[in-house]
C-alpha positions as a printed NumPy array, in Angstrom:
array([[109.941, 336.959,  37.694],
       [111.635, 338.566,  40.691],
       [113.308, 341.951,  41.19 ],
       [116.466, 340.731,  39.419],
       [114.396, 339.639,  36.364],
       [115.126, 335.965,  36.996],
       [112.524, 333.593,  35.683],
       [111.918, 330.533,  37.874],
       [112.146, 327.191,  36.076],
       [111.324, 323.595,  36.962],
       [113.518, 320.688,  35.844],
       [113.108, 317.071,  36.994],
       [110.452, 318.284,  39.456],
       [112.959, 320.684,  41.099],
       [112.221, 324.422,  41.145],
       [115.156, 326.715,  40.444],
       [115.296, 330.467,  41.067],
       [116.65 , 331.197,  37.586],
       [117.06 , 329.721,  34.131],
       [120.842, 329.686,  34.565],
       [120.577, 327.829,  37.861],
       [118.523, 325.171,  36.073],
       [121.078, 325.016,  33.264],
       [123.885, 324.531,  35.79 ],
       [121.916, 321.664,  37.357],
       [121.785, 319.976,  33.921],
       [125.518, 320.647,  33.482],
       [126.276, 318.949,  36.834],
       [124.081, 315.976,  35.876],
       [126.168, 315.623,  32.701],
       [129.444, 315.791,  34.662],
       [128.17 , 313.136,  37.071],
       [127.013, 310.867,  34.227],
       [130.466, 311.216,  32.626],
       [132.15 , 310.33 ,  35.939],
       [133.897, 313.704,  36.193],
       [132.367, 314.371,  39.619],
       [131.237, 311.906,  42.267],
       [127.929, 313.606,  43.051],
       [126.262, 316.927,  43.747],
       [123.618, 318.325,  46.056],
       [121.246, 321.266,  46.103],
       [120.515, 324.161,  48.446],
       [122.801, 323.602,  51.415],
       [122.339, 326.151,  54.195],
       [125.16 , 327.558,  56.298],
       [124.822, 329.602,  59.461],
       [127.009, 332.683,  59.232],
       [125.973, 334.178,  62.563],
       [123.742, 332.567,  65.186],
       [120.568, 334.19 ,  66.457],
       [120.963, 336.264,  69.59 ],
       [119.088, 338.451,  72.059],
       [119.986, 342.03 ,  72.863],
       [117.998, 344.517,  74.903],
       [115.071, 342.097,  74.993],
       [114.938, 341.772,  71.21 ],
       [115.668, 338.485,  69.428],
       [117.696, 338.76 ,  66.235],
       [117.441, 335.969,  63.69 ],
       [120.457, 334.016,  62.531],
       [122.19 , 335.134,  59.34 ],
       [122.355, 332.252,  56.869],
       [123.7  , 331.614,  53.395],
       [122.131, 328.982,  51.155],
       [124.382, 327.911,  48.3  ],
       [122.87 , 326.66 ,  45.062],
       [125.024, 323.543,  44.653],
       [127.506, 321.359,  46.5  ],
       [129.859, 319.409,  44.234],
       [131.405, 316.247,  45.693],
       [134.708, 315.481,  43.975],
       [136.317, 312.052,  43.789],
       [139.226, 313.175,  46.012],
       [136.801, 313.905,  48.882],
       [136.759, 317.683,  48.435],
       [133.478, 319.549,  48.447],
       [133.054, 322.729,  46.424],
       [130.096, 325.042,  46.894],
       [128.704, 326.896,  43.897],
       [126.401, 329.881,  43.712],
       [125.07 , 330.818,  40.275],
       [124.961, 334.611,  40.075],
       [123.347, 336.919,  37.582],
       [124.762, 339.986,  39.241],
       [126.661, 341.033,  42.329],
       [124.736, 342.618,  45.215],
       [126.031, 344.297,  48.347],
       [124.213, 341.731,  50.508],
       [125.665, 338.853,  48.476],
       [129.203, 340.205,  48.757],
       [128.822, 340.589,  52.527],
       [127.473, 337.051,  52.963],
       [130.24 , 335.562,  50.806],
       [132.827, 337.395,  52.888],
       [131.229, 336.033,  56.085],
       [131.168, 332.52 ,  54.589],
       [134.846, 332.749,  53.617],
       [135.744, 333.915,  57.128],
       [133.843, 331.151,  58.931],
       [134.223, 328.107,  56.644],
       [137.312, 326.528,  55.069],
       [135.336, 325.08 ,  52.143],
       [135.583, 326.77 ,  48.763],
       [132.625, 328.89 ,  47.681],
       [132.676, 329.849,  44.023],
       [130.365, 332.302,  42.344],
       [129.786, 331.503,  38.693],
       [127.927, 333.133,  35.874],
       [126.899, 332.178,  32.366],
       [128.705, 334.185,  29.692],
       [128.753, 332.987,  26.116],
       [131.445, 335.569,  25.259],
       [133.892, 334.807,  28.085],
       [132.867, 331.432,  29.532],
       [134.073, 327.898,  28.868],
       [132.613, 325.66 ,  26.162],
       [129.342, 325.56 ,  28.133],
       [129.399, 329.292,  28.922],
       [130.339, 328.978,  32.629],
       [132.944, 331.248,  34.173],
       [133.919, 332.187,  37.72 ],
       [132.417, 335.554,  38.555],
       [135.737, 337.153,  39.597],
       [137.366, 336.012,  36.344],
       [134.445, 337.431,  34.349],
       [134.842, 340.805,  36.076],
       [138.565, 340.842,  35.173],
       [137.873, 339.979,  31.527],
       [135.154, 342.631,  31.221],
       [137.455, 345.245,  32.781],
       [140.281, 344.322,  30.392],
       [137.914, 344.482,  27.41 ],
       [136.756, 347.959,  28.506],
       [140.356, 349.173,  28.763],
       [141.121, 347.824,  25.283],
       [138.432, 350.013,  23.69 ]])
């Protein structure tokens, strides 16, 4: 278990950082088997800022590794990150990704209350629904 209380799981010999990440992998396998998506990949890394030297010190590159890449039949690629919670570092990296790359990066979360039939919902949509539910009380 890590600092965010995620429990690592192994499915099909692949290690996932959280139970929900593993569940999303199984969900994508189902979509592929049903022909709803062409294919999917795991753990693609993007460079957000290259490494550089300043004042004799080398600074490492800033990277973002997405959990899944979904390859749609129309040729589009969608990148998915399964989130349990939002962090300041995550928000900053997503903003850098969105600035540098034209591809779509979607944060999703599992929510039985607000998600689709499988519990999946885009993180921004979940925040809106939770805010609306709070206001209604």
